[in-house]
């Protein structure tokens, strides 16, 4: 084997964000850029030589080239075997599944998730550890530390591997195994859900539309919904992964998944609609002319979990990220199980899941999943909803209204201001920080501030502390406003403002959230001076 040691110089900007390292494709294409990050990752691991690694991505532009580089570097660094998804395709949840099932030391997922793809779009690298979950902060910090001092990397000179044909080949001593991207994941889904009952639902009068947004879930959705569960051909739309996601933004929300929204809000709309993001870990659920807020989706799944075979014996606990609405807390309370509040990002759920303290987790950003893997899982959420609907024989809207009737409704909305100049966004956050000590007791109309802080989290399992996870302003009536800057963007800054208010009275459950939250929205503006400081009249995305 011809191992080359290449001299290199550090890049200063390889600090992983909320979910891996994300940069413009052109940044990753600079000489040594990807190589430095991959070598820094290997250098921060122990005892990986001879072990198995899982590798794949969401199919975006540069996926195949990056895979070839990583395979040659893995061989040079002594990895024993790499399981790579066919044609380089492996969704984030499928990667997590394969890591766990094969006892791999970890995995590399090439994705910038919902960020646009193509030569002018974004690329990303995420490292997952042996439990199948995103690397925790101590690992990402070690990778970043190595990236700042790196002087060389190792790579094998070898021909490219055929990624399209299933089977094994070798680079030097290392075995490259091209695996079917869907099989293991689909089997896991079948072990959790009542496929017979969902089959009956999907072959009856019930109509569903699944939008894979030209991203990674296409092959999974075709195999599971159409081939295995019998939904009519055409149920899955935009089901072929494209390098530029068809020019779209594979972010399953009301703005970027507009094609699906148009179908579900038209006359004679289907009963159920779902979309997933670039790497398949997030989901949007729609009923006929009805949007399910992701925080509510988490609460509904938790409340109805025992209707689903994989969760028949009940839940150990629930975890949600801090900005996610407290709808799930109400379910946990009723079930008599704990509810944990973690910072944004799936990596914070890993320890709780490993310790069996929680079964279901979720984020307001359309991410939900359970202890079946250690990632969020878009199609899992879709199947969970279908299983519940098949058992209850209700519409999405009826189910949601019943849920609010029982638990009350947490009105909720998130405002995203994308592409804000970084300096302006930082000024806004600094100003907020400066006000924090003065807000308690202050009245805004009928609301009085009960607390204001910057969220800190102490992991209950390993005691690690994560500070500065978002500015919170809580009111005495339980309503909240949260402000944080995104850790996944690549251009300027994205400000996220999260608004929540609880309503117990069922006669007031039919409001438009924007109406119900109007005065909180005004308070957020008053306190943070969003318009003036961002220079934007309105948010780019409202969820
Ligand atoms: C966003 C979401 C967060 C999610 C993260 C990764 O992070 O808010 O809940 O875990 O994306 O999701 P941020 O820092 O931009 O708010 V994904 O689907 O990009 O892996
Ligand atoms: Co994603």
Coordinates of C-alpha atoms in Angstrom, one line a residue, residues 178-403:
X178 CA -20.6 -1.1 -0.5
X179 CA -24.0 -1.8 1.3
X180 CA -27.6 -1.3 0.2
X181 CA -28.5 2.1 1.7
X182 CA -32.0 1.1 2.7
X183 CA -32.2 -2.5 3.8
X184 CA -31.0 -2.3 7.5
X185 CA -33.0 0.8 8.1
X186 CA -36.2 -0.5 6.6
X187 CA -35.9 -3.7 8.7
X188 CA -35.5 -1.6 11.8
X189 CA -38.7 0.3 10.9
X190 CA -40.6 -2.9 10.4
X191 CA -39.6 -4.1 13.8
X192 CA -41.0 -1.0 15.5
X193 CA -44.3 -0.3 13.7
X194 CA -47.4 -2.3 12.8
X195 CA -46.7 -2.6 9.0
X196 CA -49.8 -4.7 8.5
X197 CA -52.1 -2.0 9.9
X198 CA -50.3 0.8 8.0
X199 CA -50.5 -1.3 4.8
X200 CA -54.3 -1.5 5.3
X201 CA -54.5 2.2 5.8
X202 CA -52.4 3.1 2.8
X203 CA -54.3 0.7 0.5
X204 CA -57.7 1.9 1.5
X205 CA -59.3 5.3 0.9
X206 CA -56.7 7.2 2.9
X207 CA -54.3 9.2 0.7
X208 CA -50.9 10.4 1.6
X209 CA -48.2 12.5 -0.1
X210 CA -44.6 12.2 0.9
X211 CA -42.2 14.9 -0.4
X212 CA -38.5 13.9 -0.3
X213 CA -37.5 17.3 -1.6
X214 CA -34.9 15.7 -4.1
X215 CA -32.9 14.7 -1.1
X216 CA -31.8 11.6 0.6
X217 CA -35.0 10.0 1.8
X218 CA -36.3 9.3 -1.8
X219 CA -34.9 5.8 -2.0
X220 CA -36.0 5.0 1.6
X221 CA -39.5 6.4 1.1
X222 CA -40.0 4.6 -2.2
X223 CA -38.9 1.3 -0.6
X224 CA -41.0 1.6 2.5
X225 CA -44.2 3.4 1.6
X226 CA -44.7 2.3 -2.0
X227 CA -43.0 -1.1 -2.3
X228 CA -43.4 -2.4 1.2
X229 CA -46.5 -0.7 2.5
X230 CA -48.4 -0.7 -0.8
X231 CA -49.1 3.0 -1.2
X232 CA -49.8 3.9 -4.8
X233 CA -46.9 4.8 -7.1
X234 CA -46.5 8.5 -7.0
X235 CA -47.1 8.8 -3.3
X236 CA -43.5 9.8 -3.0
X237 CA -42.7 12.9 -4.9
X238 CA -39.3 14.4 -5.6
X239 CA -37.9 11.0 -4.7
X240 CA -34.6 10.9 -6.5
X241 CA -31.7 12.5 -4.7
X242 CA -30.2 15.3 -6.8
X243 CA -26.8 17.0 -6.2
X244 CA -28.4 20.4 -6.0
X245 CA -31.8 19.2 -4.6
X246 CA -33.4 20.6 -7.7
X247 CA -32.2 24.1 -6.8
X248 CA -34.4 24.0 -3.6
X249 CA -33.7 24.3 0.0
X250 CA -34.4 20.8 1.5
X251 CA -35.9 22.2 4.7
X252 CA -39.3 20.8 5.6
X253 CA -41.1 23.8 6.7
X254 CA -44.0 25.9 5.5
X255 CA -41.8 28.2 3.4
X256 CA -39.3 25.8 1.7
X257 CA -41.7 22.8 1.4
X258 CA -44.2 25.0 -0.5
X259 CA -45.0 22.4 -3.1
X260 CA -46.3 20.0 -0.5
X261 CA -48.1 22.7 1.4
X262 CA -49.9 23.7 -1.7
X263 CA -51.1 20.1 -2.3
X264 CA -52.3 19.7 1.3
X265 CA -54.1 23.0 1.4
X266 CA -55.8 22.6 -2.0
X267 CA -59.4 21.4 -2.5
X268 CA -59.6 17.6 -2.5
X269 CA -56.3 17.5 -0.6
X270 CA -54.9 14.1 0.6
X271 CA -55.4 13.1 4.2
X272 CA -51.8 13.2 5.2
X273 CA -48.6 14.9 4.0
X274 CA -45.0 14.7 5.1
X275 CA -41.7 16.1 4.0
X276 CA -38.1 15.4 5.1
X277 CA -34.9 17.3 4.9
X278 CA -31.6 16.9 3.1
X279 CA -30.1 14.1 5.2
X280 CA -33.4 12.6 6.3
X281 CA -33.3 13.3 10.0
X282 CA -36.2 15.8 10.1
X283 CA -39.9 15.8 9.2
X284 CA -42.9 17.9 8.7
X285 CA -46.3 16.5 9.2
X286 CA -49.4 17.9 7.6
X287 CA -53.1 16.9 7.7
X288 CA -55.7 18.0 5.2
X289 CA -55.5 21.8 5.4
X290 CA -53.7 21.4 8.7
X291 CA -50.2 22.0 9.9
X292 CA -48.8 20.1 12.8
X293 CA -46.4 22.1 14.9
X294 CA -43.3 20.0 15.5
X295 CA -43.4 20.6 19.3
X296 CA -47.0 19.3 19.2
X297 CA -45.9 16.4 17.1
X298 CA -43.4 15.3 19.8
X299 CA -46.2 15.5 22.4
X300 CA -48.7 13.5 20.2
X301 CA -46.1 10.7 19.6
X302 CA -45.3 10.5 23.3
X303 CA -49.0 10.5 24.4
X304 CA -49.9 7.8 21.9
X305 CA -46.7 5.7 22.0
X306 CA -48.3 2.6 23.6
X307 CA -50.5 2.2 20.5
X308 CA -47.3 1.4 18.5
X309 CA -45.7 -2.1 18.9
X310 CA -42.2 -0.9 19.5
X311 CA -43.3 1.3 22.4
X312 CA -46.1 -0.9 23.9
X313 CA -44.4 -1.1 27.2
X314 CA -44.4 2.6 27.7
X315 CA -41.8 5.4 27.8
X316 CA -39.0 5.8 30.4
X317 CA -38.9 9.6 29.9
X318 CA -39.1 12.3 27.3
X319 CA -36.4 14.9 26.4
X320 CA -36.9 18.1 24.4
X321 CA -34.5 20.9 23.5
X322 CA -34.9 24.1 25.5
X323 CA -36.6 26.2 22.8
X324 CA -39.1 23.3 22.0
X325 CA -42.6 24.0 23.5
X326 CA -43.6 22.5 26.8
X327 CA -46.4 20.5 25.2
X328 CA -44.3 17.3 25.8
X329 CA -43.8 18.2 29.5
X330 CA -47.6 18.0 30.0
X331 CA -47.7 14.6 28.5
X332 CA -44.8 13.5 30.7
X333 CA -46.5 14.8 33.7
X334 CA -49.7 12.9 33.0
X335 CA -47.7 9.7 32.3
X336 CA -45.7 10.2 35.5
X337 CA -42.4 10.1 33.7
X338 CA -39.5 12.6 33.7
X339 CA -39.1 15.3 31.1
X340 CA -35.6 16.6 30.4
X341 CA -34.7 20.0 28.9
X342 CA -31.5 20.0 26.9
X343 CA -29.7 22.6 24.6
X344 CA -30.4 22.6 20.9
X345 CA -28.8 19.8 18.9
X346 CA -29.3 16.1 18.9
X347 CA -25.9 15.4 20.6
X348 CA -27.3 16.4 23.9
X349 CA -29.8 13.5 23.9
X350 CA -27.2 10.8 23.5
X351 CA -26.3 10.3 27.2
X352 CA -29.9 10.3 28.3
X353 CA -30.8 7.7 25.7
X354 CA -27.7 5.5 26.5
X355 CA -28.6 5.6 30.2
X356 CA -32.1 4.6 29.4
X357 CA -33.5 7.7 31.1
X358 CA -35.6 8.7 28.1
X359 CA -37.3 6.9 25.2
X360 CA -38.5 9.7 22.9
X361 CA -36.8 13.0 22.2
X362 CA -37.6 16.0 20.0
X363 CA -36.8 19.5 18.9
X364 CA -39.0 22.3 17.7
X365 CA -37.1 22.3 14.4
X366 CA -39.0 19.3 13.0
X367 CA -36.7 16.7 14.6
X368 CA -38.1 13.7 16.6
X369 CA -36.8 10.2 17.3
X370 CA -36.4 7.6 20.0
X371 CA -34.0 5.1 21.5
X372 CA -34.1 2.9 18.3
X373 CA -31.1 4.9 17.1
X374 CA -29.1 7.9 18.3
X375 CA -30.2 10.4 15.7
X376 CA -33.4 12.2 14.8
X377 CA -35.3 10.3 12.3
X378 CA -37.7 11.8 9.7
X379 CA -39.3 8.7 8.2
X380 CA -39.6 7.1 11.7
X381 CA -41.8 10.1 12.7
X382 CA -43.9 9.7 9.5
X383 CA -44.4 6.0 10.2
X384 CA -45.2 6.7 13.9
X385 CA -48.0 9.2 12.8
X386 CA -49.3 6.7 10.2
X387 CA -49.4 3.9 12.8
X388 CA -51.3 6.1 15.3
X389 CA -53.8 7.3 12.6
X390 CA -54.3 3.7 11.5
X391 CA -55.2 2.6 15.1
X392 CA -57.3 5.6 15.9
X393 CA -59.0 6.0 12.5
X394 CA -59.0 9.8 13.0
X395 CA -57.9 12.6 10.8
X396 CA -54.7 14.5 11.7
X397 CA -56.8 17.5 12.7
X398 CA -59.2 15.5 14.9
X399 CA -56.3 13.8 16.7
X400 CA -54.6 17.2 17.3
X401 CA -57.8 18.8 18.7
X402 CA -58.4 15.8 21.0
X403 CA -54.8 16.2 22.2

